[in-house]
Coordinates of N, CA, C and O in Angstrom, one line a residue:
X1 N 155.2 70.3 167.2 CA 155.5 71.5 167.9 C 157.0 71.5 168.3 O 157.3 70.5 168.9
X2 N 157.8 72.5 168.1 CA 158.8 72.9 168.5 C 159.1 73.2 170.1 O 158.5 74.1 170.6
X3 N 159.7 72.5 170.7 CA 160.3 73.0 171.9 C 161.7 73.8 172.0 O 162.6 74.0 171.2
X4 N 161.4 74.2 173.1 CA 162.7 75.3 173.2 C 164.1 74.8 173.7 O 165.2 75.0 173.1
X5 N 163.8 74.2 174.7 CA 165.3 73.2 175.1 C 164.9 71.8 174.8 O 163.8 71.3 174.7
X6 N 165.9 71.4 174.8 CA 166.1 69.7 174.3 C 166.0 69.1 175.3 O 166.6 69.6 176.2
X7 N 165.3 67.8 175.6 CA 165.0 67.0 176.6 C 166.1 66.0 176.5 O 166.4 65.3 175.6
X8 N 166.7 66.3 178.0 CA 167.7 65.6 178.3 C 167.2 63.5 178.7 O 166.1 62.8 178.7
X9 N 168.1 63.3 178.8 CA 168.5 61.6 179.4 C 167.0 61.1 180.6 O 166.2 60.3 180.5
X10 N 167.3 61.9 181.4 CA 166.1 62.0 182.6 C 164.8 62.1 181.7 O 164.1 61.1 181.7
X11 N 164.6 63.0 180.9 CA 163.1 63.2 180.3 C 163.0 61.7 179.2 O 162.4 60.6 179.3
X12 N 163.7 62.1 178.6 CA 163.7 60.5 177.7 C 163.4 59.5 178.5 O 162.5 58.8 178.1
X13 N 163.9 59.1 179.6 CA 163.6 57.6 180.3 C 162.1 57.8 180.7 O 161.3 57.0 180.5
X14 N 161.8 59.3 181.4 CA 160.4 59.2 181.6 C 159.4 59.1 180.4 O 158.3 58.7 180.6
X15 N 159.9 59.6 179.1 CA 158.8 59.4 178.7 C 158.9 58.2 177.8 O 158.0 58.0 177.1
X16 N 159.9 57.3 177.6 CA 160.0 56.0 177.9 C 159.0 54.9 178.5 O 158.3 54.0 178.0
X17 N 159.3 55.5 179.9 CA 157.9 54.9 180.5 C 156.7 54.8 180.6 O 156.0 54.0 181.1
X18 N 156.4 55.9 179.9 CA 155.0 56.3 179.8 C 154.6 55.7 178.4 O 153.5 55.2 178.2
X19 N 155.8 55.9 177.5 CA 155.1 55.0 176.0 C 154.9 53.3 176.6 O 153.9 52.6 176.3
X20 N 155.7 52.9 177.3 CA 155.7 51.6 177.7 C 154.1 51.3 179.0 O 153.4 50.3 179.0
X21 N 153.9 52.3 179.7 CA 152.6 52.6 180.6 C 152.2 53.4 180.5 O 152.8 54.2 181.2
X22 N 151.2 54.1 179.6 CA 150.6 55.7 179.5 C 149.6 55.7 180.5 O 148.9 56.8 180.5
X23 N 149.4 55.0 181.1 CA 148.3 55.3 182.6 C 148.8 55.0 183.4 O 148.2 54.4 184.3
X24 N 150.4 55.4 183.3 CA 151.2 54.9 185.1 C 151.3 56.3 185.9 O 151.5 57.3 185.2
X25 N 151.1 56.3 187.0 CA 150.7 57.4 188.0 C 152.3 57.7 188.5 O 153.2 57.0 188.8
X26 N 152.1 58.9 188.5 CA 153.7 59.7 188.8 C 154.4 59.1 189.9 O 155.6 58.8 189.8
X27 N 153.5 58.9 190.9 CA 154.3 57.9 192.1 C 154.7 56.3 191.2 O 155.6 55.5 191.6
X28 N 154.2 56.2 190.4 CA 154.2 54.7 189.9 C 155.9 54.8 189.2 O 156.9 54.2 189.6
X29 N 155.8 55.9 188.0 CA 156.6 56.5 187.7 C 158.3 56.6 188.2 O 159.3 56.1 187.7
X30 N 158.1 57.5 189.3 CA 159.3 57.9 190.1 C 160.0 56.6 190.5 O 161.2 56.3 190.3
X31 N 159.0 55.8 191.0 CA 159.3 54.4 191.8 C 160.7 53.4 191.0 O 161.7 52.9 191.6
X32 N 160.1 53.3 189.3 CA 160.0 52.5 188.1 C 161.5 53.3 188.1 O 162.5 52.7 188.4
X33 N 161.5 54.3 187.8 CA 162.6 55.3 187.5 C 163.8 55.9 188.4 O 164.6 56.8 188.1
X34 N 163.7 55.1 190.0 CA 164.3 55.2 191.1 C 164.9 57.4 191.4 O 165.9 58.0 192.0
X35 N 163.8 57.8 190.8 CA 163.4 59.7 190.8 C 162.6 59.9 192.1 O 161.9 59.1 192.7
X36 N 162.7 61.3 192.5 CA 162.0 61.6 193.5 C 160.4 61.9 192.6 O 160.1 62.2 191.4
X37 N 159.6 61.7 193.5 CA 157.9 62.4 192.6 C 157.6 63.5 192.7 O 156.4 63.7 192.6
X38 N 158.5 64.7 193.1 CA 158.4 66.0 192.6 C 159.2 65.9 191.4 O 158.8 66.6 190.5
X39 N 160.6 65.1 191.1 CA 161.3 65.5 190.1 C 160.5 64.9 188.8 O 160.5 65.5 187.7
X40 N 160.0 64.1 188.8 CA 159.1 63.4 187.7 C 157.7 64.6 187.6 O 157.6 65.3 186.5
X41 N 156.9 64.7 188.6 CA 155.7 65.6 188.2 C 156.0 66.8 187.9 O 155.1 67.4 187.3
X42 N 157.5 67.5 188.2 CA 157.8 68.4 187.4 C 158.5 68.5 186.0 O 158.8 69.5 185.3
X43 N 158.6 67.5 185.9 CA 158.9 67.3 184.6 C 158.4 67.1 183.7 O 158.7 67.7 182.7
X44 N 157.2 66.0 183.6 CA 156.2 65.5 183.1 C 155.2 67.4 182.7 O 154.7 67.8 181.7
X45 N 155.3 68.0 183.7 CA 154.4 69.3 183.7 C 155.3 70.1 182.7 O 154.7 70.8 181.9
X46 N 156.8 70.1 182.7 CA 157.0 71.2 182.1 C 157.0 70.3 180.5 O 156.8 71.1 179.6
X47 N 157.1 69.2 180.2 CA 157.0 68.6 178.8 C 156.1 68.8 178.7 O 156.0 69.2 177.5
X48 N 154.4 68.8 179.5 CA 153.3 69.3 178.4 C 153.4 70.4 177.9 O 153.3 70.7 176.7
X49 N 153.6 71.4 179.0 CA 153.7 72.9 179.1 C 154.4 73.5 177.6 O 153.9 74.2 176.7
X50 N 155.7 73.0 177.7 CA 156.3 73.2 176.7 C 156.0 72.1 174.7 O 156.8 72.3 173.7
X51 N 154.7 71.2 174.9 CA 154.6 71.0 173.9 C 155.6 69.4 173.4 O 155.8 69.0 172.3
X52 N 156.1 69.0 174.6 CA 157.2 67.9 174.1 C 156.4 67.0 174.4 O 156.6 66.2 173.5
X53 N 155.5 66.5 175.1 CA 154.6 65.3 175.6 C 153.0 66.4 175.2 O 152.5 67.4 175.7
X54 N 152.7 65.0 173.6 CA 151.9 65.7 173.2 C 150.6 64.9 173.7 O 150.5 64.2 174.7
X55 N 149.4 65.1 172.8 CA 147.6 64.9 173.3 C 148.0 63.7 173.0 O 148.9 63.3 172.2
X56 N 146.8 63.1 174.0 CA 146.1 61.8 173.9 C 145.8 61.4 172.3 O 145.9 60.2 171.9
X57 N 145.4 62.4 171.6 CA 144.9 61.9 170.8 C 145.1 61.1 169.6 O 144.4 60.3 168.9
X58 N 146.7 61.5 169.5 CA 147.6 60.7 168.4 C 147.3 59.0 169.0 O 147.6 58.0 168.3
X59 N 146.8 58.7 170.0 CA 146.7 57.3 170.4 C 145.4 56.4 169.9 O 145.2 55.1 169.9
X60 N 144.5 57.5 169.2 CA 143.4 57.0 168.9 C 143.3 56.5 167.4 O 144.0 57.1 166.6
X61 N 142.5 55.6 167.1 CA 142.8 54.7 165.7 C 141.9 55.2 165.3 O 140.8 55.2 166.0
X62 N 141.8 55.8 164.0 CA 140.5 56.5 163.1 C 140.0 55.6 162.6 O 139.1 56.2 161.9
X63 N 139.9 54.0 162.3 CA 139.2 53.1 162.5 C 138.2 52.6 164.0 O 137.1 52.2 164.5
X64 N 138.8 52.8 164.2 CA 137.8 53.1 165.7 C 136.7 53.8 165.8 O 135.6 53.6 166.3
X65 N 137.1 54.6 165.3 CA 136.1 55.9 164.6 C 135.1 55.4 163.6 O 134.0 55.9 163.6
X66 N 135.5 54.4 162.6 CA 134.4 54.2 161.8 C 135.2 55.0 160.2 O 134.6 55.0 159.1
X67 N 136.5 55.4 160.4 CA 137.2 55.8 159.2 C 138.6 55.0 158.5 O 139.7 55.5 158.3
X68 N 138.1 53.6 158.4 CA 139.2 53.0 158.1 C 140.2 53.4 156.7 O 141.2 52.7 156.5
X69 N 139.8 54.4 156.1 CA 141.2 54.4 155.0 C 141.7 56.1 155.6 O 141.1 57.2 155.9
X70 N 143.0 55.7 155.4 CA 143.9 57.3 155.2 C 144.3 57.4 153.9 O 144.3 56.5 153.0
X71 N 144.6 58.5 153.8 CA 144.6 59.1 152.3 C 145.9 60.7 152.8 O 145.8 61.5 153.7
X72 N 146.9 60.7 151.6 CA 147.6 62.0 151.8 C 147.0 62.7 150.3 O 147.1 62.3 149.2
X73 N 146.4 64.0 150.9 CA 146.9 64.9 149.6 C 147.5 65.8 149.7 O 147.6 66.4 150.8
X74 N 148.0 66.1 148.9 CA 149.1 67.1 148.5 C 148.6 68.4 147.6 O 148.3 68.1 146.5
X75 N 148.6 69.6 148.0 CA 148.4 70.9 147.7 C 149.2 71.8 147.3 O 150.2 72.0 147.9
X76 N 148.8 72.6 146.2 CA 149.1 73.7 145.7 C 148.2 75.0 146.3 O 147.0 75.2 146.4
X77 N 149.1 75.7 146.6 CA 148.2 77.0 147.2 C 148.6 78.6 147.3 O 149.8 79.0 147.5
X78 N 147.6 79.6 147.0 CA 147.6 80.8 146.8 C 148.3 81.2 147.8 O 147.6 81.4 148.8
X79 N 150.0 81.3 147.9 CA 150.7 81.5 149.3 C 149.9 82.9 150.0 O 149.8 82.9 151.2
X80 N 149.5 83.6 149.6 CA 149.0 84.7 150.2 C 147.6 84.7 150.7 O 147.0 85.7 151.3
X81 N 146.9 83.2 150.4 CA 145.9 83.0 151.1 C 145.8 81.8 152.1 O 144.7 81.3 152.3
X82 N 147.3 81.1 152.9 CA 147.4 80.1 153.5 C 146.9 80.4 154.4 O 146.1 79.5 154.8
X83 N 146.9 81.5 155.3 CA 146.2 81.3 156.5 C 145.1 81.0 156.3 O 144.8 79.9 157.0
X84 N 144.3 81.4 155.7 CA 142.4 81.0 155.8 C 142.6 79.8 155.0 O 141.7 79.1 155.5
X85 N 143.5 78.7 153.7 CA 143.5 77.6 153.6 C 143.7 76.9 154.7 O 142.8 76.1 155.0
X86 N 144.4 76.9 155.4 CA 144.8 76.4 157.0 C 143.6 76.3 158.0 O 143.1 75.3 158.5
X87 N 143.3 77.4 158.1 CA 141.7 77.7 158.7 C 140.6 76.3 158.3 O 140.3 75.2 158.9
X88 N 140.3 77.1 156.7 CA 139.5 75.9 156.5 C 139.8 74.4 156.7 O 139.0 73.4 157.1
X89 N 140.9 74.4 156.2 CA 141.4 72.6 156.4 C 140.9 72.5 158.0 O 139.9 71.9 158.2
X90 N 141.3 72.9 158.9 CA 141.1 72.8 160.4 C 139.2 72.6 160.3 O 138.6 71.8 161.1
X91 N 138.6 73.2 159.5 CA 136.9 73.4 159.7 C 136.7 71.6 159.1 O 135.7 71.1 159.6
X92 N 137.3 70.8 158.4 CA 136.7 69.5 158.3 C 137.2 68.3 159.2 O 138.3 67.9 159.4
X93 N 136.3 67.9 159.5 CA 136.9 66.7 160.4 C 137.7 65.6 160.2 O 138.0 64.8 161.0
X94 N 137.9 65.6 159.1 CA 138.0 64.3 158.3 C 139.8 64.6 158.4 O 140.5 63.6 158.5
X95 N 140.3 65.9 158.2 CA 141.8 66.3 158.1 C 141.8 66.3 159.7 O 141.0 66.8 160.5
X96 N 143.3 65.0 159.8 CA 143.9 64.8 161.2 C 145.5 65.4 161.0 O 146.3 65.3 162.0
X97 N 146.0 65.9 160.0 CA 146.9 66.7 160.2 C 147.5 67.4 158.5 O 147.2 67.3 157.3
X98 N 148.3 68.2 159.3 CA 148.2 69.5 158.1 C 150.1 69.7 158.0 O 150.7 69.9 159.0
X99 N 150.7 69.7 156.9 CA 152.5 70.2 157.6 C 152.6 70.9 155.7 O 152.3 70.7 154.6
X100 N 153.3 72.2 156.7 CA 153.9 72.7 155.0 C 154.6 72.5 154.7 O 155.5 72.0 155.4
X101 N 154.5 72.7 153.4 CA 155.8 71.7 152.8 C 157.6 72.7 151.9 O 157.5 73.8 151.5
X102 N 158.4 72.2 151.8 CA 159.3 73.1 150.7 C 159.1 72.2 149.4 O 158.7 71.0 149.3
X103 N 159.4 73.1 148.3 CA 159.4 72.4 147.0 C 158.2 72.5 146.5 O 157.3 73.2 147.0
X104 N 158.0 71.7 145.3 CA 156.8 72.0 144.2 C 155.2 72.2 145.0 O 154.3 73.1 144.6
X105 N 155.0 71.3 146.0 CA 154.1 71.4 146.4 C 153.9 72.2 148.0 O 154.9 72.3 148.7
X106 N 152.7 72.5 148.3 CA 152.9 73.2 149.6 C 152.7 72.8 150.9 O 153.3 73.2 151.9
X107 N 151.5 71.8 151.0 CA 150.8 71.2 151.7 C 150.7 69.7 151.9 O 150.5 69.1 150.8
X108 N 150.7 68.9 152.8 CA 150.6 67.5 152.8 C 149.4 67.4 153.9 O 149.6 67.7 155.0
X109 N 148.4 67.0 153.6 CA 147.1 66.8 154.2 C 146.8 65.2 154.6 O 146.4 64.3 153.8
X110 N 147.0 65.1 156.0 CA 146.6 63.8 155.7 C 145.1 63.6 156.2 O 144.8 64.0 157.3
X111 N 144.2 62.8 155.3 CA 142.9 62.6 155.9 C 142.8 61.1 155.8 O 143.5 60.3 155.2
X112 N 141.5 61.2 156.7 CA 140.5 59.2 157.0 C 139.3 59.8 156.2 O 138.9 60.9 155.7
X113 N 139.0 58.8 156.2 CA 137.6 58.4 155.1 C 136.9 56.9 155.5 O 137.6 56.0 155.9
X114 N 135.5 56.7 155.4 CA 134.8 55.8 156.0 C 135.1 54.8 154.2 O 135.3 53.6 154.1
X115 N 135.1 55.6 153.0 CA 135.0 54.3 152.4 C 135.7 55.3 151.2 O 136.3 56.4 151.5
X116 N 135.4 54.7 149.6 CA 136.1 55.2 149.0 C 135.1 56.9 148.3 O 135.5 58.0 148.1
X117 N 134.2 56.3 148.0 CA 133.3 57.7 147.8 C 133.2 58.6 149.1 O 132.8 59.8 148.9
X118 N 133.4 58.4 150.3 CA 133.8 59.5 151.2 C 134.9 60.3 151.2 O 134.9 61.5 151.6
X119 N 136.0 59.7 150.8 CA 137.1 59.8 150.5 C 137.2 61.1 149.2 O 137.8 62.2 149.4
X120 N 136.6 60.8 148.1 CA 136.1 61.5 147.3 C 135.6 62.8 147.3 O 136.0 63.8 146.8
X121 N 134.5 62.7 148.1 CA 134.1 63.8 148.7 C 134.9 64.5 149.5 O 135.1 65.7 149.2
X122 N 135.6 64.0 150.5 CA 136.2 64.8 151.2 C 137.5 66.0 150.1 O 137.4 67.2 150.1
X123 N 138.6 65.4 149.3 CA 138.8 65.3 148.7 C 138.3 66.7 147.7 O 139.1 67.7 147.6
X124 N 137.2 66.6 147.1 CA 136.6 68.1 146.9 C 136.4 68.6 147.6 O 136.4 69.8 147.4
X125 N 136.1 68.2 148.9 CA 135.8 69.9 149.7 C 137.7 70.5 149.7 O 138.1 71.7 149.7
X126 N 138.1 69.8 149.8 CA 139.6 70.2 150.1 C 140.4 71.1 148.3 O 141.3 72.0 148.2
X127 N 139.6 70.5 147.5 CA 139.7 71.1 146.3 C 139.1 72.4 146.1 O 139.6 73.2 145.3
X128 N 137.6 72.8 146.9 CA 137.2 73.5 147.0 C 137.6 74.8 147.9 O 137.0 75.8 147.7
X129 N 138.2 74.7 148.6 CA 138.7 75.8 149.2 C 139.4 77.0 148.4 O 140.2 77.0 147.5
X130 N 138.9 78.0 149.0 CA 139.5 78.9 147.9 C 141.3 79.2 148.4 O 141.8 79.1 149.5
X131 N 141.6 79.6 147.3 CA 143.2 79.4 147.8 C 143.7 78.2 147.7 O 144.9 78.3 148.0
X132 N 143.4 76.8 147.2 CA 144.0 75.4 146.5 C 143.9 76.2 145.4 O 143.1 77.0 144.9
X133 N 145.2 75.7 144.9 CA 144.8 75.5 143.2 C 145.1 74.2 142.7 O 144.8 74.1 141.5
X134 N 145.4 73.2 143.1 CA 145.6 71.8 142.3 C 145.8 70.7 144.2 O 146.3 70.9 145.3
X135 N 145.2 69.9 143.9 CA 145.2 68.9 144.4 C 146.1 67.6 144.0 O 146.6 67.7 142.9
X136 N 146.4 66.6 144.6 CA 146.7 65.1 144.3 C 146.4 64.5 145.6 O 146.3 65.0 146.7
X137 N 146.1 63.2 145.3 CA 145.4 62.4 146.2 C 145.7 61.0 146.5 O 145.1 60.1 145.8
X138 N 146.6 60.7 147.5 CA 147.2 58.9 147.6 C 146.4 58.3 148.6 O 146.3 59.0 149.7
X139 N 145.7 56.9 148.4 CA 145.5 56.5 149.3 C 146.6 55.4 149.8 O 147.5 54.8 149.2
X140 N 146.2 55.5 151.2 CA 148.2 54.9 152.2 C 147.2 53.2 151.9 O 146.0 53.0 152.1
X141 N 148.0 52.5 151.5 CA 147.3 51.1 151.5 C 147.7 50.1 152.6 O 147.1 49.1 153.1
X142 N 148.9 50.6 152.9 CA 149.2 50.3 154.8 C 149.9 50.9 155.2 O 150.1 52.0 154.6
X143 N 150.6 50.7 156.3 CA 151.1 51.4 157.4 C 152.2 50.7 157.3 O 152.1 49.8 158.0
X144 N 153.7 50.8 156.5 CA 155.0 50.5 157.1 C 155.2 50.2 158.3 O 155.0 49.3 159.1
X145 N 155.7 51.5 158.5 CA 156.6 52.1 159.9 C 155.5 52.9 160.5 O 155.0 53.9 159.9
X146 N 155.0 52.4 161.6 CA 153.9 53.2 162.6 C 154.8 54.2 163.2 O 156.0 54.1 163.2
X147 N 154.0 55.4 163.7 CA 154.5 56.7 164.5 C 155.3 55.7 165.2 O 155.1 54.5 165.3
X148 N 156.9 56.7 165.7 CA 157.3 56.2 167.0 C 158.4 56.4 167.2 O 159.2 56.2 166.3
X149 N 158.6 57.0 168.2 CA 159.8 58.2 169.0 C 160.6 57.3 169.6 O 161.8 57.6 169.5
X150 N 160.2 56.2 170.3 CA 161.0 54.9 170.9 C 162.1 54.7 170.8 O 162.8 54.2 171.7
X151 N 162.8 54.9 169.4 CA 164.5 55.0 169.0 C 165.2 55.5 169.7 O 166.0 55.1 170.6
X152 N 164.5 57.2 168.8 CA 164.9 58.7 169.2 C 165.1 58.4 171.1 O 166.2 58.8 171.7
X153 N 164.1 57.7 171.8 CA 164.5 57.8 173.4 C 165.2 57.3 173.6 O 166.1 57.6 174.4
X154 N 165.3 56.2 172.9 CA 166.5 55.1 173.9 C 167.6 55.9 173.4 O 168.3 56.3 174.3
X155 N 168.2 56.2 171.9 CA 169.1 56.8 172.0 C 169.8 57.9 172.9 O 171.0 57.9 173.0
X156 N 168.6 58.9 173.6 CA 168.5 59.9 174.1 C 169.2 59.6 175.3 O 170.1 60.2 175.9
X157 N 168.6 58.3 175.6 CA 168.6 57.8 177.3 C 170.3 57.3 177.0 O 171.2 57.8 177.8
X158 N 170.7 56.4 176.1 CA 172.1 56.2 176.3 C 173.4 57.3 176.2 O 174.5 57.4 176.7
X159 N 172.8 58.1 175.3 CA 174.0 59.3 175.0 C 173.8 59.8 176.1 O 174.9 60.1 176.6
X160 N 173.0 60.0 176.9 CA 173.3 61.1 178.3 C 173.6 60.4 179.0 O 174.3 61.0 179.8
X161 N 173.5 59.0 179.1 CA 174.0 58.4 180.0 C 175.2 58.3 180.0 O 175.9 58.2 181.0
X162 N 175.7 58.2 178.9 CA 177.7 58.8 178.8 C 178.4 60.3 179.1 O 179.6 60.5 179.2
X163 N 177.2 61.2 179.0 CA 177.8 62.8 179.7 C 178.5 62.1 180.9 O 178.3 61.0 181.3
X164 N 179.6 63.1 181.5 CA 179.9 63.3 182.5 C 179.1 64.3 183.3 O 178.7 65.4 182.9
X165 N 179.0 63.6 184.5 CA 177.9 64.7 185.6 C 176.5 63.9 185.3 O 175.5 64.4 185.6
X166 N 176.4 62.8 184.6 CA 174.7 62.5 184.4 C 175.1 61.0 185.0 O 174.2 60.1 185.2

């Protein structure tokens, strides 16, 4: 999700801390970050608000779940029928994320699967949607580079910390 203003030096260290303690309590917070705990709880409120501190859920391991492989496919699609392809992809559980794409292909789907014939299945239903016209299908065999914004912060946190006035 797109935010509207850019989170400054202050938001970065907080959510800094929170990648580092995601169950630290705003007073915990403020303390850690030598902030008042109105200026943290209002901050913390307008980053969800605004979509920059996202769900819980990106924290959860779809092995945990009982779906240990990921898989990307890649879609071709009846541009005039993406909305309801979109729709449907959202109706299977198995798709934990969806991004359009530029260039030959349109779609990057990524799904979990319990094994390799689940995978399969899943896979056709996603072939089956009306409005695909061609599929392709990678399974990720590991995980390089895990999610993670941690750079992007600290960078965030040192360049503002060279503004003048910060």
């Amino acid at each position: 999700m797109t935010t509207e203003r850019t989170l400054d030096a202050t938001d970065a260290r907080i959510l800094l801390a929170l990648a580092t303690d995601p169950r630290a309590t705003i007073v915990a917070l403020a303390e850690q970050l030598g902030l008042s705990r109105n200026t943290v709880q209002a901050r913390v409120a307008r980053m969800e608000q605004s979509g920059a501190l996202g769900s819980f859920e990106r924290r959860i391991a779809p092995n945990a779940l009982g779906h240990p492989l990921t898989a990307f496919v890649t879609a071709r699609v009846d541009q005039r029928r993406l909305a309801e392809v979109s729709e449907a992809l959202e109706g299977i559980a198995e798709v934990v994320e969806v991004f359009g794409l530029s260039g030959e292909t349109d779609l990057l789907v990524r799904v979990v699967a319990t094994d390799a014939e689940d995978l399969y299945g899943i896979a056709g239903r996603i072939l089956a949607i009306p409005g695909i016209e061609r599929t392709t299908t990678a399974l990720a065999m590991r995980e390089l580079v895990p999610h993670r914004l941690t750079p992007l912060l600290r960078r965030a946190v040192r360049d503002g910390s060279r503004q003048p006035g910060r």
